[in-house]
Structures are given as C-alpha cells and as structure tokens.
PDB file of C-alpha atoms in Angstrom:
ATOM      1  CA  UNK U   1     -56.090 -40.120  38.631  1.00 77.00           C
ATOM      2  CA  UNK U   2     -55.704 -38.803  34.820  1.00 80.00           C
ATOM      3  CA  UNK U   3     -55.029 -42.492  33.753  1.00 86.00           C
ATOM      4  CA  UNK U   4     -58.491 -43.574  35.456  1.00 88.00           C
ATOM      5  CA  UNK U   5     -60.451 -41.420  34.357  1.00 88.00           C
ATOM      6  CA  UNK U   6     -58.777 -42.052  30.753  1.00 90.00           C
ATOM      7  CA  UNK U   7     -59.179 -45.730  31.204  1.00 93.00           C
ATOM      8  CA  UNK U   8     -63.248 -45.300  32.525  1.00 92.00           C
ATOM      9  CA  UNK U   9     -64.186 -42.930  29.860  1.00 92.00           C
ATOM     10  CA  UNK U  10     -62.237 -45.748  26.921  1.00 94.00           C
ATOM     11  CA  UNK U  11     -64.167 -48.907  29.082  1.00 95.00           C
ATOM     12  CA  UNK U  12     -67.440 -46.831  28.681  1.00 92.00           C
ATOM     13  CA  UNK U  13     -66.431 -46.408  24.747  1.00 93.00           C
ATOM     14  CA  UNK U  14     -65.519 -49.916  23.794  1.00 94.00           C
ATOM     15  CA  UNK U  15     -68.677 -51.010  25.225  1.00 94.00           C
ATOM     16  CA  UNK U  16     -70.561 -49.281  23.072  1.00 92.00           C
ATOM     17  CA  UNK U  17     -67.857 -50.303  19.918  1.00 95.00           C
ATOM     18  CA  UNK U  18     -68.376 -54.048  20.397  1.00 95.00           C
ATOM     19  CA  UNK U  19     -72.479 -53.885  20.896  1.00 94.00           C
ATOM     20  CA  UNK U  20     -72.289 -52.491  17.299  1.00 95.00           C
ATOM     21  CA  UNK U  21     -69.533 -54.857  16.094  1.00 94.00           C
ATOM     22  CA  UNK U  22     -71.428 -57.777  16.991  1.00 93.00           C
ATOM     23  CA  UNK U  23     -73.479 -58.127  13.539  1.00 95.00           C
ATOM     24  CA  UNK U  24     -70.204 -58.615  12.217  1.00 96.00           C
ATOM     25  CA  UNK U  25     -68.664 -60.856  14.492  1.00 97.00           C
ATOM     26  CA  UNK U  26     -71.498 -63.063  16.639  1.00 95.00           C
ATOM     27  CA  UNK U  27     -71.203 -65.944  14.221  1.00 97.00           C
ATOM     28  CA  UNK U  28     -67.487 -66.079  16.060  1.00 97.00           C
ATOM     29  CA  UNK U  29     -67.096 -68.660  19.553  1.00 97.00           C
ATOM     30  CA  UNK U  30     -65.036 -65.944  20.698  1.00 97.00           C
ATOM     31  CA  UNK U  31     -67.682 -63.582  20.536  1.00 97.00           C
ATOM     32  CA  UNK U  32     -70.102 -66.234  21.912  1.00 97.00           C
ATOM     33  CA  UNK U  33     -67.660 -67.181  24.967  1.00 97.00           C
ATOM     34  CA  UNK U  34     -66.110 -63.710  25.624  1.00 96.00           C
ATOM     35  CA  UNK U  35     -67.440 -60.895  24.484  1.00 97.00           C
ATOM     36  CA  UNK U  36     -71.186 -61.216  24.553  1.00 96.00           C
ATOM     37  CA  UNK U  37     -71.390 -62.659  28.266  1.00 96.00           C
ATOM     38  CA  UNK U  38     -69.499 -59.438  28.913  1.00 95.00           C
ATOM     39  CA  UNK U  39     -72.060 -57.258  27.354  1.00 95.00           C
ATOM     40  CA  UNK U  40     -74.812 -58.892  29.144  1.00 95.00           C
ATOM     41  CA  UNK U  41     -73.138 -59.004  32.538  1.00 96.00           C
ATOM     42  CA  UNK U  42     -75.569 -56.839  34.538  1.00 96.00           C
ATOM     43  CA  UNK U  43     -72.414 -55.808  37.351  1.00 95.00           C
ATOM     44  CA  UNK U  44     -70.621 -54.498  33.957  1.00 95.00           C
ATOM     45  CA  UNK U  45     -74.158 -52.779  32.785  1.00 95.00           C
ATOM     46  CA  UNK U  46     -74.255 -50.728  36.271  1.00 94.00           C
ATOM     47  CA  UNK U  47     -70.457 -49.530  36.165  1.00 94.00           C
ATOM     48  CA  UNK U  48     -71.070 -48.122  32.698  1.00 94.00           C
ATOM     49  CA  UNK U  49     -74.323 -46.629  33.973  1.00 92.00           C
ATOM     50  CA  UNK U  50     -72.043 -45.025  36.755  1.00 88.00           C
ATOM     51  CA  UNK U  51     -69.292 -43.974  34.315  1.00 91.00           C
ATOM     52  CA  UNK U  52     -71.681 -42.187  31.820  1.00 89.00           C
ATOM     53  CA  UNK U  53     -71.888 -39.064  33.282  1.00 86.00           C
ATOM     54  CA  UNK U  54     -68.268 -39.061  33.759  1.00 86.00           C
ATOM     55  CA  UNK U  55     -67.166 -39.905  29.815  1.00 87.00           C
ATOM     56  CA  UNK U  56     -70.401 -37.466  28.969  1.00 87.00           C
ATOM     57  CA  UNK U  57     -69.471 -34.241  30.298  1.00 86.00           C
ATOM     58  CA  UNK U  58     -65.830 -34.455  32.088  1.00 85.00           C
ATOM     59  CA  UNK U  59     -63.473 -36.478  29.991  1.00 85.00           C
ATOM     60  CA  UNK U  60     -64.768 -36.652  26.460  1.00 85.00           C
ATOM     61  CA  UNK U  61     -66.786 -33.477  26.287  1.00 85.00           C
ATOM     62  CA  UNK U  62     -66.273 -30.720  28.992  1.00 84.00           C
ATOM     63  CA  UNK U  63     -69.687 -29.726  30.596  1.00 85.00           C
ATOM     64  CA  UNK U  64     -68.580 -26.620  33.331  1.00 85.00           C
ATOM     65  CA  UNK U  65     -72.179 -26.923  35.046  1.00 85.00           C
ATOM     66  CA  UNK U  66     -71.870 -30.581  35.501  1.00 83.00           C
ATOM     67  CA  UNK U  67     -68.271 -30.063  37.157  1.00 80.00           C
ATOM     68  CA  UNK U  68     -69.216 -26.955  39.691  1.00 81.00           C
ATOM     69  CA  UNK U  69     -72.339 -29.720  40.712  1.00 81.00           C
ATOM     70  CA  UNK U  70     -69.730 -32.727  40.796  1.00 78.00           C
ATOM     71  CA  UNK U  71     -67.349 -30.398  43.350  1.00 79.00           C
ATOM     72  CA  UNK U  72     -70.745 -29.213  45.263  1.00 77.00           C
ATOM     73  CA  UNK U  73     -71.436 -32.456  46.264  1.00 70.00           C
ATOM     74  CA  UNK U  74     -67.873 -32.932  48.318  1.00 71.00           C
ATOM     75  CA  UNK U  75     -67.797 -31.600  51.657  1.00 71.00           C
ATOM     76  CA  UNK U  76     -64.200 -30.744  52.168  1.00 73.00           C
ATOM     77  CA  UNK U  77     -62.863 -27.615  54.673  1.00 79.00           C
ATOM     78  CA  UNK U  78     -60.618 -26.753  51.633  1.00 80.00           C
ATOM     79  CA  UNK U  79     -59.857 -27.612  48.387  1.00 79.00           C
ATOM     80  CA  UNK U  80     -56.349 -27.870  46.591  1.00 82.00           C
ATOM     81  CA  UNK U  81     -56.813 -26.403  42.927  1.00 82.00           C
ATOM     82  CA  UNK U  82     -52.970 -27.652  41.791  1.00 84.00           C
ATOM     83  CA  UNK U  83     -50.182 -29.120  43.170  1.00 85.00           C
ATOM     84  CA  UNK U  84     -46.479 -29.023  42.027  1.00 85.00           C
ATOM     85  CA  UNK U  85     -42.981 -30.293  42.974  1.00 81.00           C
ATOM     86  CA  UNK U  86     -41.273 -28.798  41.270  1.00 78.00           C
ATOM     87  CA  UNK U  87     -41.955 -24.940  39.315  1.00 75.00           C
ATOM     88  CA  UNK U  88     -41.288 -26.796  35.340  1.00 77.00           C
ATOM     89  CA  UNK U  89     -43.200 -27.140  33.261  1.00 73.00           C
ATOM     90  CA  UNK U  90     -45.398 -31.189  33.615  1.00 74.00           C
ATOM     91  CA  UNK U  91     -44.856 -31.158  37.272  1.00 80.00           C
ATOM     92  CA  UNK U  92     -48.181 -29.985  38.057  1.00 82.00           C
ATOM     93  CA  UNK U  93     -50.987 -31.820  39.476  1.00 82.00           C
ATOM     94  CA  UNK U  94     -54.488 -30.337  39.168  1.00 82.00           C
ATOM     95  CA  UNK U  95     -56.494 -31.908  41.684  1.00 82.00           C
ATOM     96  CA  UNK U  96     -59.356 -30.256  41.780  1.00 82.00           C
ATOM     97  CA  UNK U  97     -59.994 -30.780  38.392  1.00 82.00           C
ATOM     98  CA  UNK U  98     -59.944 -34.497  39.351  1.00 82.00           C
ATOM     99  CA  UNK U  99     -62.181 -33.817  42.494  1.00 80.00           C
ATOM    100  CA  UNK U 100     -64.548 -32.643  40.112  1.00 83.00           C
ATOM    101  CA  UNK U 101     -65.063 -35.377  38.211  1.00 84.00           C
ATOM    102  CA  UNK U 102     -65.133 -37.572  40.471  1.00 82.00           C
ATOM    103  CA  UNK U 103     -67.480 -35.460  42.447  1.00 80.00           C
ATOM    104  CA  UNK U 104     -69.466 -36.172  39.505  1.00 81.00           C
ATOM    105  CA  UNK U 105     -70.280 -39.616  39.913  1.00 79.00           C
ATOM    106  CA  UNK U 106     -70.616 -40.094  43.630  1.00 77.00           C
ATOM    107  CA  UNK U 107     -73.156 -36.673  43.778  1.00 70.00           C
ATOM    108  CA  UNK U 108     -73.218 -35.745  47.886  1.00 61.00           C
ATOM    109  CA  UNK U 109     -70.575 -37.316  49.875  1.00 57.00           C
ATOM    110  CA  UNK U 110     -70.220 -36.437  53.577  1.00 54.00           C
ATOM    111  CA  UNK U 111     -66.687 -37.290  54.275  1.00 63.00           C
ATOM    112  CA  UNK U 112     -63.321 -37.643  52.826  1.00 65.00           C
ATOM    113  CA  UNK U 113     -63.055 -40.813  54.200  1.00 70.00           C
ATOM    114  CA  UNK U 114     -65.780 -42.054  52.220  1.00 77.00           C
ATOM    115  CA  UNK U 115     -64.850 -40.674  49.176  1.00 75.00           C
ATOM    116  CA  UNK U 116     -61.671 -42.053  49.112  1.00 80.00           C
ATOM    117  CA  UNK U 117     -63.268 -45.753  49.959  1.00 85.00           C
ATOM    118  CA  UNK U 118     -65.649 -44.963  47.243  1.00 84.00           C
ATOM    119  CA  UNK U 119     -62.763 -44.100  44.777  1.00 85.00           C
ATOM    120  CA  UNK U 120     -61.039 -47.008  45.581  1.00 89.00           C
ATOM    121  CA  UNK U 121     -64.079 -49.042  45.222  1.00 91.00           C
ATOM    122  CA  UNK U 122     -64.769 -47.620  41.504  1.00 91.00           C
ATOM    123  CA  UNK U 123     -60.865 -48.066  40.114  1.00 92.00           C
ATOM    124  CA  UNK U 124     -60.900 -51.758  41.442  1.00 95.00           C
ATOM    125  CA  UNK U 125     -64.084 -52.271  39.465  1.00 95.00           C
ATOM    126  CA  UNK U 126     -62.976 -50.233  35.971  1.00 95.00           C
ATOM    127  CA  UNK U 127     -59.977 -52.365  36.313  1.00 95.00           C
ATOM    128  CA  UNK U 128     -61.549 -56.044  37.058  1.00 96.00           C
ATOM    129  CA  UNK U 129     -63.394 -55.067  33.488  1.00 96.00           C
ATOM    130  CA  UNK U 130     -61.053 -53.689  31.712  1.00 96.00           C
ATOM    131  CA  UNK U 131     -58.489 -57.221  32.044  1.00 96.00           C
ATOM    132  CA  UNK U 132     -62.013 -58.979  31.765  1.00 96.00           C
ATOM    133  CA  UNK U 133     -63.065 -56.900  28.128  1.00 96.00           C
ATOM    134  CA  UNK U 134     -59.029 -56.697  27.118  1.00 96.00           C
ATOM    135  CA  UNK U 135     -58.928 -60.079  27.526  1.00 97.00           C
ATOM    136  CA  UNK U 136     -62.389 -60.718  25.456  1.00 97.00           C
ATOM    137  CA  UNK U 137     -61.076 -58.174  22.586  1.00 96.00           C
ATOM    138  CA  UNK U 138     -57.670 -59.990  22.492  1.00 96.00           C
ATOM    139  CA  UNK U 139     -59.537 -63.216  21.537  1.00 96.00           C
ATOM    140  CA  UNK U 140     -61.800 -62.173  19.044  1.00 97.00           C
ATOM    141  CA  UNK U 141     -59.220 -60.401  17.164  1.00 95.00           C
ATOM    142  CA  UNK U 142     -57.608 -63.445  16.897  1.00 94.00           C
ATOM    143  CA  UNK U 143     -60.531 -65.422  16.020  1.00 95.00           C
ATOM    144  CA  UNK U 144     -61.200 -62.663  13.314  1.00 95.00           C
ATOM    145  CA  UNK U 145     -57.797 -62.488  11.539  1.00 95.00           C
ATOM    146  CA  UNK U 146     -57.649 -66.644  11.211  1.00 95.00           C
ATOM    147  CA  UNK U 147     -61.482 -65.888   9.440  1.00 94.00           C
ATOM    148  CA  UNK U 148     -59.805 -63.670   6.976  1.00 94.00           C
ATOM    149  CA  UNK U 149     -57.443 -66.217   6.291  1.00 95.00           C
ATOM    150  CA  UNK U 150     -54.452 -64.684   8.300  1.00 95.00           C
ATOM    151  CA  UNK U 151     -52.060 -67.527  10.122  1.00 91.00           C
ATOM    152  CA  UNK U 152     -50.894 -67.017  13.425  1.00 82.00           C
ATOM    153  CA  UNK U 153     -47.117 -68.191  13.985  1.00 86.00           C
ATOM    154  CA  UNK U 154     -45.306 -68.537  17.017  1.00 85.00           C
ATOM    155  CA  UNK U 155     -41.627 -67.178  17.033  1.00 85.00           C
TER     156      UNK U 155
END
C-alpha cells in the first residue's frame, strides 16, 4: 500500500504544481485540451479534497495525533503492527502504519469489509487520475519543448 499512498500524496502535489504553472503555459492547446479540463473536473476536485489529509499529516509530514485518530476510527478485534517473511532485513511489512493512514481518510468505519471496498474504491480512483493527469503532463511537455524551439524526432 506504500506505492498508493506515494502515488496519492504525488497526485495531490502535481495538482497544485500545474494550477501555478498555468500563467506560463495556458496560451498552450495542450493546456487548453488536457490539463485545464482536468483541474476543473469537480470528481478530480473531491479526490484531492479526500487525499489532503492524507499528503498533510501521514505521507509528506508526519502528524502522530492525526494517525492514533485515523486507527481510532477502524473497528478491528486486533491489529497487526508488522508483518515479515522472512527475519532480513526489507522483508517487513508494517501494516498498521498503513491502517493508519488510511484510517485517516475514511474517519469511523464499522467493518473490515467495508474498509477494504472503500480502499479499493479510492486506489481505482487515484489511478483513473493519475493515467488521466500523466497523460495531460505528457502532452504539454511536448507542446512546451516544440515552443522553445526543440524538434521532436522519431527513431
């Protein structure tokens, strides 16, 4: 779940790095076509809403009291603090760090069930806009470089 969390906390970022890149860059179609309908896209506004608390106080800054409330809100008969296959060092999974965070966006949950469906629910939508705003950054870079008189080649 490292890699998620990674990848919310960087969609959350970029966001905020192409609202203040577009006084350089609007003029662009790419920017036009891509990037700005992104921005404005109201489904894409309320997944960074949900992802602020996560990038604000578990992944990019560490904020103990918001964790403790994040794993207070999951109803679980036990909790696994880490996990391991092996006794080496990197084979250790600390899932209750994880729990935490996530615990931090979804607040009170009464099952596992739906915690897991809610999980689910949140990595298929960081990853529908993450192609979506890769896909929008990949353009206007291109559209950039040919404005500052780079040529693009195929070989």
């Amino acid at each position: 779940i490292n890699s998620f969390l990674l990848t919310a906390a960087l969609l959350f970022e970029a966001h905020q790095t192409l609202n203040r890149l577009g006084k350089h860059f609007r003029h662009l179609e790419s920017f036009k076509s891509s990037v700005a309908p992104l921005l404005g896209d109201d489904e894409y506004k309320n997944l960074l809403a949900d992802l602020r608390p996560l990038r604000n106080h578990a992944v990019f800054h560490f904020d103990p009291s918001a964790l403790a409330a994040g794993l207070g809100g999951i109803q679980r008969e036990a909790f696994t603090f880490v996990l391991g296959h092996d006794a080496k060092a990197g084979y250790a999974y600390y899932e209750l760090a994880d729990e935490a965070a996530m615990g931090l966006l979804f607040g009170s949950d009464p099952t596992v069930e739906n915690y897991y469906e809610r999980c689910r629910e949140l990595i298929q939508r960081v990853t529908r806009h993450s192609i979506t705003l890769l896909s929008a950054v990949d353009r206007l870079v291109g559209d950039s470089l040919v404005e500052m008189g780079w040529t693009i080649t195929e070989t």
